[in-house]
Coordinates of C-alpha atoms and ligand atoms in Angstrom, one line a residue:
X221 CA -52.8 9.7 -18.2
X222 CA -54.2 11.0 -15.0
X223 CA -52.5 11.4 -11.6
X224 CA -54.9 10.6 -8.8
X225 CA -54.6 12.4 -5.5
X226 CA -55.9 11.5 -2.1
X227 CA -59.0 13.4 -1.0
X228 CA -58.5 14.6 2.6
X229 CA -60.3 17.3 4.5
X230 CA -62.1 18.4 1.4
X231 CA -58.8 18.9 -0.6
X232 CA -57.0 16.9 -3.2
X233 CA -53.6 16.1 -1.8
X234 CA -50.4 14.2 -2.6
X235 CA -48.9 11.5 -0.4
X236 CA -46.0 12.5 1.7
X237 CA -44.2 9.5 0.2
X238 CA -43.7 11.3 -3.1
X239 CA -44.4 8.0 -4.8
X240 CA -47.2 6.8 -7.0
X241 CA -48.5 3.4 -8.2
X242 CA -49.3 2.8 -11.8
X243 CA -52.5 1.1 -13.1
X244 CA -52.8 -0.8 -16.3
X245 CA -55.7 -1.9 -18.6
X246 CA -56.1 -5.7 -18.1
X247 CA -57.2 -6.0 -21.8
X248 CA -54.1 -4.1 -23.0
X249 CA -51.5 -4.5 -20.3
X250 CA -49.0 -2.0 -21.8
X251 CA -51.6 0.8 -21.6
X252 CA -51.1 2.7 -18.4
X253 CA -54.4 4.3 -17.2
X254 CA -53.3 6.4 -14.2
X255 CA -50.9 6.8 -11.3
X256 CA -52.4 6.9 -7.8
X257 CA -50.7 8.0 -4.6
X258 CA -48.7 5.4 -2.8
X259 CA -49.8 6.5 0.6
X260 CA -48.0 6.0 3.9
X261 CA -49.4 5.4 7.4
X262 CA -48.8 9.1 8.1
X263 CA -51.1 10.0 5.2
X264 CA -53.7 7.5 6.5
X265 CA -53.5 9.1 10.0
X266 CA -54.0 12.6 8.5
X267 CA -57.2 11.3 6.8
X268 CA -58.4 9.7 10.0
X269 CA -57.7 12.9 11.9
X270 CA -59.6 14.9 9.3
X271 CA -62.6 12.6 9.7
X272 CA -62.3 12.8 13.5
X273 CA -62.4 16.6 13.4
X274 CA -65.4 16.7 11.1
X275 CA -67.5 14.2 13.2
X276 CA -69.0 16.5 15.9
X277 CA -70.6 18.9 13.4
X278 CA -71.7 16.2 10.9
X279 CA -73.2 14.0 13.6
X280 CA -75.3 17.0 14.9
X281 CA -76.5 17.8 11.4
X282 CA -80.1 16.5 11.2
X283 CA -80.4 13.3 9.2
X284 CA -82.8 14.6 6.5
X285 CA -80.3 17.5 6.0
X286 CA -77.4 15.0 5.6
X287 CA -79.5 13.1 3.1
X288 CA -80.4 16.3 1.2
X289 CA -76.7 17.1 0.9
X290 CA -76.2 13.7 -0.7
X291 CA -79.0 14.3 -3.2
X292 CA -76.6 16.7 -4.8
X293 CA -74.0 14.0 -5.1
X294 CA -76.6 11.7 -6.6
X295 CA -77.4 14.2 -9.3
X296 CA -73.8 14.6 -10.2
X297 CA -73.2 10.8 -10.2
X298 CA -76.3 10.2 -12.3
X299 CA -75.1 12.4 -15.0
X300 CA -71.8 10.6 -15.4
X301 CA -72.8 7.0 -16.4
X302 CA -70.7 6.8 -19.5
X303 CA -67.6 8.2 -17.9
X304 CA -67.9 5.7 -15.0
X305 CA -68.7 2.8 -17.2
X306 CA -65.6 3.4 -19.4
X307 CA -63.4 3.9 -16.3
X308 CA -64.6 0.6 -14.7
X309 CA -64.1 -1.3 -18.0
X310 CA -60.6 0.2 -18.5
X311 CA -59.3 -0.7 -15.0
X312 CA -61.3 -3.8 -14.1
X313 CA -61.6 -5.4 -17.6
X314 CA -65.4 -6.2 -17.4
X315 CA -67.5 -5.4 -20.5
X316 CA -69.0 -2.0 -21.0
X317 CA -72.5 -3.6 -20.6
X318 CA -71.4 -5.1 -17.2
X319 CA -69.9 -1.8 -16.1
X320 CA -73.1 0.1 -17.0
X321 CA -75.1 -2.6 -15.0
X322 CA -72.7 -1.9 -12.1
X323 CA -73.3 1.8 -12.4
X324 CA -77.1 1.5 -12.4
X325 CA -76.9 -0.9 -9.4
X326 CA -74.7 1.5 -7.5
X327 CA -77.0 4.4 -8.2
X328 CA -80.0 2.4 -7.0
X329 CA -78.1 1.4 -3.8
X330 CA -77.2 5.0 -3.2
X331 CA -80.8 6.3 -3.9
X332 CA -82.2 3.7 -1.5
X333 CA -79.8 4.6 1.3
X334 CA -80.3 8.4 0.8
X335 CA -84.0 7.7 1.1
X336 CA -83.4 6.0 4.4
X337 CA -82.3 9.4 5.7
X338 CA -85.9 10.4 6.2
X339 CA -87.0 7.2 8.0
X340 CA -84.3 5.6 10.1
X341 CA -84.3 7.6 13.3
X342 CA -85.2 4.9 15.8
X343 CA -88.4 3.6 17.5
X344 CA -90.9 4.6 20.2
X345 CA -92.0 1.9 22.6
X346 CA -94.7 1.9 25.3
X347 CA -93.7 2.2 29.0
X348 CA -95.3 0.5 32.0
X349 CA -94.9 3.7 34.0
X350 CA -97.4 6.5 33.7
X351 CA -95.9 9.7 32.3
X352 CA -92.8 7.9 30.9
X353 CA -91.9 7.9 27.3
X354 CA -89.5 5.2 26.1
X355 CA -87.7 5.4 22.9
X356 CA -84.8 3.9 21.1
X357 CA -82.4 6.4 19.5
X358 CA -80.0 5.5 16.7
X359 CA -76.7 7.3 17.1
X360 CA -73.7 7.5 14.8
X361 CA -70.5 5.7 15.8
X362 CA -67.8 8.2 14.9
X363 CA -65.0 7.6 12.3
X364 CA -65.5 4.5 10.2
X365 CA -63.1 2.8 7.8
X366 CA -64.3 1.4 4.5
X367 CA -62.1 -1.0 2.5
X368 CA -63.3 -2.1 -0.9
X369 CA -62.3 -4.7 -3.5
X370 CA -61.6 -4.3 -7.3
X371 CA -64.4 -6.4 -8.6
X372 CA -67.2 -3.9 -8.0
X373 CA -65.3 -0.7 -7.4
X374 CA -68.2 1.6 -7.6
X375 CA -71.1 -0.4 -6.3
X376 CA -69.4 -1.7 -3.1
X377 CA -68.0 1.8 -2.3
X378 CA -71.5 3.3 -2.6
X379 CA -73.0 0.5 -0.6
X380 CA -70.7 1.4 2.3
X381 CA -70.1 5.1 2.0
X382 CA -73.7 6.4 1.6
X383 CA -75.2 4.7 4.6
X384 CA -72.1 5.4 6.7
X385 CA -72.4 9.2 6.2
X386 CA -76.2 9.4 6.1
X387 CA -76.1 7.8 9.6
X388 CA -73.9 10.7 10.7
X389 CA -70.5 9.1 10.7
X390 CA -67.4 10.4 9.0
X391 CA -65.2 8.0 7.0
X392 CA -62.0 7.1 5.3
X393 CA -62.3 4.9 2.2
X394 CA -59.4 2.8 0.9
X395 CA -60.1 1.3 -2.5
X396 CA -58.3 -1.6 -4.1
X397 CA -54.9 -0.9 -5.5
X398 CA -56.2 -2.2 -8.8
X399 CA -59.1 0.2 -9.3
X400 CA -58.2 3.7 -8.1
X401 CA -59.8 5.6 -11.0
X402 CA -63.4 4.6 -10.2
X403 CA -62.8 5.7 -6.6
X404 CA -61.3 9.1 -7.7
X405 CA -64.4 9.7 -9.9
X406 CA -66.7 8.8 -7.0
X407 CA -65.0 11.4 -4.8
X408 CA -65.2 14.0 -7.6
X409 CA -69.0 13.5 -7.5
X410 CA -69.0 13.8 -3.7
X411 CA -66.8 16.9 -3.9
X412 CA -69.2 18.4 -6.5
X413 CA -72.0 17.7 -4.0
X414 CA -70.3 19.9 -1.5
X415 CA -70.2 17.6 1.5
X416 CA -68.6 19.4 4.4
X417 CA -64.8 18.9 4.5
X418 CA -63.6 15.8 6.3
X419 CA -66.9 13.9 6.1
X420 CA -65.6 11.6 3.4
X421 CA -61.9 11.0 2.8
X422 CA -60.2 8.9 0.2
X423 CA -56.7 7.4 0.7
X424 CA -55.0 5.4 -2.1
X425 CA -52.3 2.9 -1.2
X426 CA -51.6 -0.7 -0.5
X427 CA -53.5 -2.6 2.1
X428 CA -50.2 -4.2 3.2
X429 CA -48.8 -0.7 4.0
X430 CA -51.6 1.4 5.3
X431 CA -54.0 -1.4 6.3
X432 CA -53.0 -1.6 10.0
X433 CA -53.3 2.1 10.5
X434 CA -56.8 2.5 9.0
X435 CA -58.1 -0.6 10.8
X436 CA -56.6 -0.4 14.3
X437 CA -56.2 3.4 14.8
X438 CA -58.0 4.3 18.1
X439 CA -60.4 6.8 16.5
X440 CA -61.9 4.1 14.2
X441 CA -65.2 2.9 15.6
X442 CA -66.3 0.6 12.8
X443 CA -64.8 -1.2 9.9
X444 CA -66.7 -2.3 6.8
X445 CA -64.6 -4.5 4.7
X446 CA -65.3 -6.3 1.4
X447 CA -62.7 -8.7 0.1
X448 CA -61.2 -12.1 0.5
X449 CA -61.9 -14.3 3.4
X450 CA -58.2 -14.6 4.2
X451 CA -57.6 -10.9 4.4
X452 CA -60.9 -10.2 6.1
X453 CA -60.5 -12.7 8.9
X454 CA -56.9 -11.6 9.4
X455 CA -58.1 -8.1 10.0
X456 CA -60.9 -9.3 12.3
X457 CA -58.2 -11.0 14.4
X458 CA -56.4 -7.7 14.8
X459 CA -59.6 -6.1 16.1
X460 CA -60.4 -8.8 18.7
X461 CA -61.1 -7.2 22.0
X462 CA -61.3 -3.7 20.6
X463 CA -64.3 -1.4 20.6
X464 CA -64.6 -1.5 16.8
X465 CA -67.7 -2.8 15.1
X466 CA -67.0 -5.0 12.2
X467 CA -68.8 -5.9 9.0
X468 CA -67.0 -8.3 6.7
X469 CA -68.3 -9.3 3.3
X470 CA -66.0 -12.1 2.1
X471 CA -65.6 -14.9 -0.5
X472 CA -68.0 -17.5 -1.7
X473 CA -68.3 -20.9 -3.5
X474 CA -71.9 -20.5 -4.6
X475 CA -74.0 -23.5 -5.8
X476 CA -76.5 -23.5 -8.5
X477 CA -78.7 -26.6 -8.2
X478 CA -80.6 -27.9 -11.2
X479 CA -83.3 -30.5 -10.6
X480 CA -84.6 -32.9 -13.2
X481 CA -87.9 -31.0 -13.6
X482 CA -86.2 -27.6 -14.3
X483 CA -86.6 -25.5 -17.4
X484 CA -83.2 -26.5 -18.8
X485 CA -82.8 -23.5 -21.1
X486 CA -83.3 -21.1 -18.2
X487 CA -81.0 -23.1 -15.9
X488 CA -78.3 -23.1 -18.6
X489 CA -78.6 -19.3 -19.0
X490 CA -78.3 -18.9 -15.2
X491 CA -75.1 -21.0 -15.2
X492 CA -73.7 -18.9 -18.0
X493 CA -74.6 -15.6 -16.3
X494 CA -73.5 -16.7 -12.9
X495 CA -70.3 -18.4 -14.1
X496 CA -69.0 -16.1 -16.7
X497 CA -70.3 -12.6 -16.2
X498 CA -67.5 -10.3 -15.1
X499 CA -65.2 -13.3 -16.0
X500 CA -66.5 -15.1 -12.9
X501 CA -65.1 -12.5 -10.6
X502 CA -68.3 -11.9 -8.6
X503 CA -68.6 -12.7 -5.0
X504 CA -72.0 -14.2 -5.9
X505 CA -70.8 -15.9 -9.1
X506 CA -72.0 -19.4 -9.7
X507 CA -69.0 -21.6 -9.0
X508 CA -70.5 -25.1 -8.5
X509 CA -73.3 -26.4 -10.7
X510 CA -75.0 -29.3 -9.0
X511 CA -77.2 -31.2 -11.4
X512 CA -79.6 -34.1 -10.8
X513 CA -78.3 -37.3 -12.4
X514 CA -81.2 -37.8 -14.9
X515 CA -80.5 -34.5 -16.8
X516 CA -76.8 -34.2 -16.1
X517 CA -75.6 -35.1 -19.6
X518 CA -78.3 -33.1 -21.4
X519 CA -77.5 -30.1 -19.2
X520 CA -73.8 -30.4 -19.8
X521 CA -74.2 -30.6 -23.6
X522 CA -76.3 -27.4 -23.7
X523 CA -74.0 -25.6 -21.3
X524 CA -70.9 -26.5 -23.3
X525 CA -72.5 -25.3 -26.5
X526 CA -73.5 -21.9 -25.0
X527 CA -70.0 -21.6 -23.4
X528 CA -68.3 -22.2 -26.8
X529 CA -70.3 -19.2 -28.2
X530 CA -69.0 -16.7 -25.6
X531 CA -67.0 -13.9 -27.4
X532 CA -64.0 -13.1 -25.2
X533 CA -62.2 -9.8 -25.8
X534 CA -61.5 -6.3 -24.8
X535 CA -64.5 -5.1 -22.7
X536 CA -64.5 -1.8 -24.4
X537 CA -65.6 -3.5 -27.6
X538 CA -69.4 -3.6 -27.6
X539 CA -69.4 -7.1 -29.2
X540 CA -67.4 -8.6 -26.3
X541 CA -69.3 -10.9 -23.9
X542 CA -66.5 -11.7 -21.5
X543 CA -63.5 -9.5 -20.8
X544 CA -60.1 -10.4 -19.3
X545 CA -59.5 -11.1 -15.7
X546 CA -58.3 -8.2 -13.5
X547 CA -54.5 -8.4 -13.6
X548 CA -51.6 -10.7 -13.4
X549 CA -52.2 -12.0 -9.9
X550 CA -55.8 -13.1 -10.7
X551 CA -54.6 -14.6 -14.0
X552 CA -51.9 -16.7 -12.3
X553 CA -54.2 -17.8 -9.5
X554 CA -57.0 -18.9 -11.8
X555 CA -54.6 -20.8 -14.1
X556 CA -53.1 -22.5 -11.1
X557 CA -56.6 -23.7 -10.0
X558 CA -57.2 -25.0 -13.6
X559 CA -54.0 -26.9 -13.4
X560 CA -55.0 -28.4 -10.0
X561 CA -58.3 -29.4 -11.5
X562 CA -56.6 -31.2 -14.4
X563 CA -54.2 -33.0 -12.0
X564 CA -56.8 -34.1 -9.6
X565 CA -58.7 -35.9 -12.3
X566 CA -61.7 -33.6 -13.1
X567 CA -62.9 -33.9 -16.7
X568 CA -62.0 -30.8 -18.6
X569 CA -64.9 -30.2 -21.0
X570 CA -64.1 -26.8 -22.5
X571 CA -61.5 -24.1 -22.0
X572 CA -58.8 -24.7 -19.5
X573 CA -56.1 -22.5 -20.9
X574 CA -55.1 -18.8 -21.3
X575 CA -56.0 -17.0 -24.6
X576 CA -52.7 -15.5 -25.9
X577 CA -53.1 -15.1 -29.7
X578 CA -54.3 -12.3 -31.9
X579 CA -56.6 -9.9 -30.2
X580 CA -55.9 -11.6 -26.9
X581 CA -52.1 -11.3 -27.1
X582 CA -51.8 -8.2 -24.8
X583 CA -54.3 -8.9 -22.1
X584 CA -55.0 -11.2 -19.1
X585 CA -57.5 -13.5 -21.0
X586 CA -58.6 -16.9 -19.9
X587 CA -61.0 -19.2 -21.9
X588 CA -64.3 -19.9 -20.2
X589 CA -63.8 -23.2 -18.6
X590 CA -66.0 -26.1 -17.5
X591 CA -64.9 -29.1 -15.4
X592 CA -67.3 -32.0 -15.3
X593 CA -67.5 -35.1 -13.0
X594 CA -66.0 -33.1 -10.1
X595 CA -66.1 -34.8 -6.8
X596 CA -66.9 -32.9 -3.6
X597 CA -63.5 -33.4 -2.0
X598 CA -61.5 -31.9 -5.0
X599 CA -59.8 -28.6 -4.4
X600 CA -61.7 -27.0 -7.3
X601 CA -65.0 -27.9 -5.7
X602 CA -63.9 -26.4 -2.3
X603 CA -61.8 -23.3 -3.0
X604 CA -63.1 -20.0 -4.3
X605 CA -61.4 -19.7 -7.8
X606 CA -62.8 -16.3 -8.6
X607 CA -62.5 -16.7 -12.3
X608 CA -64.4 -18.0 -15.4
X609 CA -64.4 -21.6 -14.2
X610 CA -67.6 -23.7 -13.6
X611 CA -67.3 -27.0 -11.8
X612 CA -70.1 -29.6 -12.3
X613 CA -71.2 -32.1 -9.7
X614 CA -73.7 -34.8 -10.1
X615 CA -76.4 -35.4 -7.5
X616 CA -78.5 -38.6 -7.2
X617 CA -81.5 -36.7 -6.0
X618 CA -82.7 -33.5 -4.3
X619 CA -81.5 -34.5 -0.8
X620 CA -78.0 -35.1 -2.1
X621 CA -78.0 -31.9 -4.1
X622 CA -78.8 -29.9 -0.9
X623 CA -76.1 -31.8 1.0
X624 CA -73.6 -30.9 -1.7
X625 CA -74.7 -27.3 -1.8
X626 CA -74.0 -27.0 1.9
X627 CA -70.7 -28.9 1.8
X628 CA -68.5 -25.8 1.8
X629 CA -67.0 -23.5 4.4
X630 CA -68.7 -20.6 2.5
X631 CA -72.3 -19.4 2.8
X632 CA -72.9 -16.4 0.4
X633 CA -75.4 -17.2 -2.3
X634 CA -77.3 -20.3 -3.6
X635 CA -79.9 -20.9 -6.3
X636 CA -82.2 -23.8 -7.4
X637 CA -84.0 -24.4 -10.7
X638 CA -87.1 -26.4 -10.3
X639 CA -90.9 -26.3 -10.9
X640 CA -91.5 -28.1 -7.6
X641 CA -92.6 -25.5 -5.0
X642 CA -92.2 -27.9 -2.1
X643 CA -88.6 -28.6 -3.0
X644 CA -87.9 -24.9 -3.6
X645 CA -89.3 -24.1 -0.1
X646 CA -87.1 -26.8 1.5
X647 CA -84.1 -25.5 -0.4
X648 CA -84.8 -22.0 0.9
X649 CA -85.0 -23.3 4.5
X650 CA -82.1 -25.7 4.3
X651 CA -79.3 -24.0 2.4
X652 CA -76.8 -22.2 4.7
X653 CA -76.4 -18.9 2.9
X654 CA -77.1 -15.2 3.2
X655 CA -78.8 -14.9 -0.3
X656 CA -81.1 -17.6 -1.8
X657 CA -82.6 -17.7 -5.2
X658 CA -85.3 -19.8 -6.9
X659 CA -85.3 -20.0 -10.7
X660 CA -82.9 -16.9 -10.7
X661 CA -79.1 -16.7 -11.0
X662 CA -77.0 -16.7 -7.9
X663 CA -75.8 -13.2 -8.5
X664 CA -79.2 -11.4 -8.6
X665 CA -79.8 -8.7 -5.9
X666 CA -81.8 -5.6 -5.2
X667 CA -80.8 -2.7 -2.9
X668 CA -83.8 -2.9 -0.5
X669 CA -82.7 -6.3 0.7
X670 CA -79.9 -7.1 3.0
X671 CA -76.7 -8.4 1.4
X672 CA -74.2 -10.5 3.2
X673 CA -72.9 -14.0 3.8
X674 CA -72.8 -16.5 6.6
X675 CA -70.1 -19.1 7.6
X676 CA -66.8 -17.9 6.1
X677 CA -68.5 -15.5 3.8
X678 CA -69.2 -12.8 6.3
X679 CA -69.1 -11.5 9.8
X680 CA -71.3 -8.8 11.5
X681 CA -74.5 -7.5 10.2
X682 CA -75.0 -7.5 6.4
X683 CA -74.9 -4.5 4.1
X684 CA -77.6 -2.8 2.1
X685 CA -81.3 -2.7 2.9
X686 CA -82.2 -1.5 6.4
X687 CA -79.1 -3.1 7.7
X688 CA -77.1 -0.5 5.8
X689 CA -77.8 2.2 8.4
X690 CA -78.3 -0.2 11.2
X691 CA -74.6 -1.3 11.1
X692 CA -73.4 2.3 11.1
X693 CA -75.3 3.2 14.2
X694 CA -75.6 2.2 17.8
X695 CA -78.8 2.1 20.0
X696 CA -79.5 4.1 23.0
X697 CA -82.6 3.2 25.1
X698 CA -84.1 6.4 26.5
X699 CA -86.6 6.6 29.4
X700 CA -88.0 10.1 29.7
X701 CA -90.3 11.3 32.5
X702 CA -91.4 14.9 32.7
X703 CA -91.2 16.6 36.1
X704 CA -94.5 18.1 37.2
Ligands
NAP159 P1 -58.5 -8.7 -1.0 O1 -57.2 -9.0 -1.6 O2 -58.9 -9.3 0.2 O3 -58.5 -7.1 -0.9 C1 -59.7 -6.4 -0.5 C2 -59.3 -5.0 0.0 O4 -58.5 -5.2 1.2 C3 -58.3 -4.2 -1.0 O5 -58.7 -2.9 -0.9 C4 -57.0 -4.5 -0.4 O6 -56.0 -3.5 -0.7 C5 -57.3 -4.5 1.1 N1 -56.3 -5.1 2.0 C6 -55.4 -6.0 1.6 N2 -54.6 -6.4 2.7 C7 -55.0 -5.6 3.7 C8 -54.7 -5.4 5.1 N3 -53.7 -6.1 5.6 N4 -55.3 -4.5 5.8 C9 -56.3 -3.8 5.3 N5 -56.7 -3.9 4.0 C10 -56.1 -4.8 3.3 O7 -59.7 -9.0 -2.0 P2 -59.8 -8.6 -3.6 O8 -58.9 -9.5 -4.3 O9 -59.7 -7.2 -3.8 O10 -61.3 -9.0 -3.9 C11 -61.8 -10.3 -4.2 C12 -62.4 -11.0 -3.1 O11 -63.4 -10.1 -2.5 C13 -63.0 -12.3 -3.4 O12 -62.8 -13.2 -2.4 C14 -64.5 -12.0 -3.4 O13 -65.4 -13.1 -3.1 C15 -64.6 -10.9 -2.3 N6 -65.8 -10.1 -2.5 C16 -66.8 -10.3 -1.6 C17 -68.0 -9.6 -1.7 C18 -69.1 -9.8 -0.8 O14 -70.0 -8.9 -0.7 N7 -69.2 -10.9 0.0 C19 -68.1 -8.6 -2.8 C20 -67.1 -8.4 -3.6 C21 -65.9 -9.2 -3.5 P3 -54.9 -3.7 -1.8 O15 -55.6 -3.8 -3.1 O16 -54.0 -2.6 -1.7 O17 -54.2 -5.1 -1.5

């Protein structure tokens, strides 16, 4: 069992609290994985101070040189796939295959952002005055705070940290209380890459205890947060009126629309991938499946058969297709939503209960669940469940399907399955989301494209792509005239 320390000013340190928080394997809840520092506001302040001290030298380091230093980190990270995958599975519960997929995605995100270090300096513009050069400089912001969730503990951390430091900022990262091990391994890789002390700092601890300090401290010039809409918007409220840039990546209630002309096998596969990968704990998971009336029954029959075949178990077993959910709180919340669905009259087609016998007896397992004949006003059609639960809605036609897809406060991802290019184009134009897919699952993404939601799914500029570095910099317009 490992004891995880904070990483502050280039050194591994204990919290001044003298306390630690224990982490357990969601597939075997009596198996303790590690203990991480239960940090205090004073620890968080020390980390922020360290980042503040490191900022002047780091921000003056040429950007390609900063990127070159991170190449060393990439080499170290790239050599540790198996170690990371096993750690993610052990503390998050997802299957080893899913953890490896997360690792590869994180590496690609990091590689793309490191590459940006040679091309994101700014822009030259023409001037109407003779002898004047106009250009737009991108400058780092200062100390930035990065807060990450447990569902993609490596990928989300890389998506924030790499562009933040490449852009010349220094940072403090607070990972989720549920997944400290992955964060510790990430900082081991940064440490091995010999980033200057104080550029990247890691503080373990509860958001409810250290959150206010890392968010509202006067040295913090930007906050990049990924997590629930409730917590994210609460934090944004605390920053109103302050000089702190915010980037919030929040919840979703993502629709998969299946039209009558779709390739049904492919659409069913998309619903299975989107609904049950990572036990449905993906911000871009498919949550609502909206199917045109003519094929609704046929689609549901195939989807149910495929769902029945999903092997649920410990994610470290290579045969497992769906792992447990990530901890007691998730387990109880998901089961509460399932209960609400039953009480509000949705038709439970499959699942709908915890798995508690045999190999499932010691973990937080929930059967993959489908509710059919769900009406749009039901709670299960409106709230983010964040678990292995698909809700099916029937649409008369394409227009009603689009209306239902948009009938949500969220706006993260959407997908449509159809062979009709005109309808696909209308869907792209008319769905109110940050990520839109045609004949692909709602969760598909690539690192060179921006990633972020609209409506209650996000605030500020999105992450990844060119926006990765854009968010972590500010513009300065320069007018330069040489004296004769
Ligand atoms: P969460 O409960 O909102 O927590 C997210 C992070 O915020 C954790 O590190 C948490 O720390 C911290 N936190 C909690 N209270 C805080 C406070 N008062 N001040 C500062 N930080 C605080 O979300 P989660 O359960 O970890 O993650 C699931 C949610 O994330 C889902 O809604 C999902 O849709 C969303 N998500 C969105 C995206 C996206 O890109 N849109 C990606 C992944 C996940 P503790 O762990 O210590 O509480």
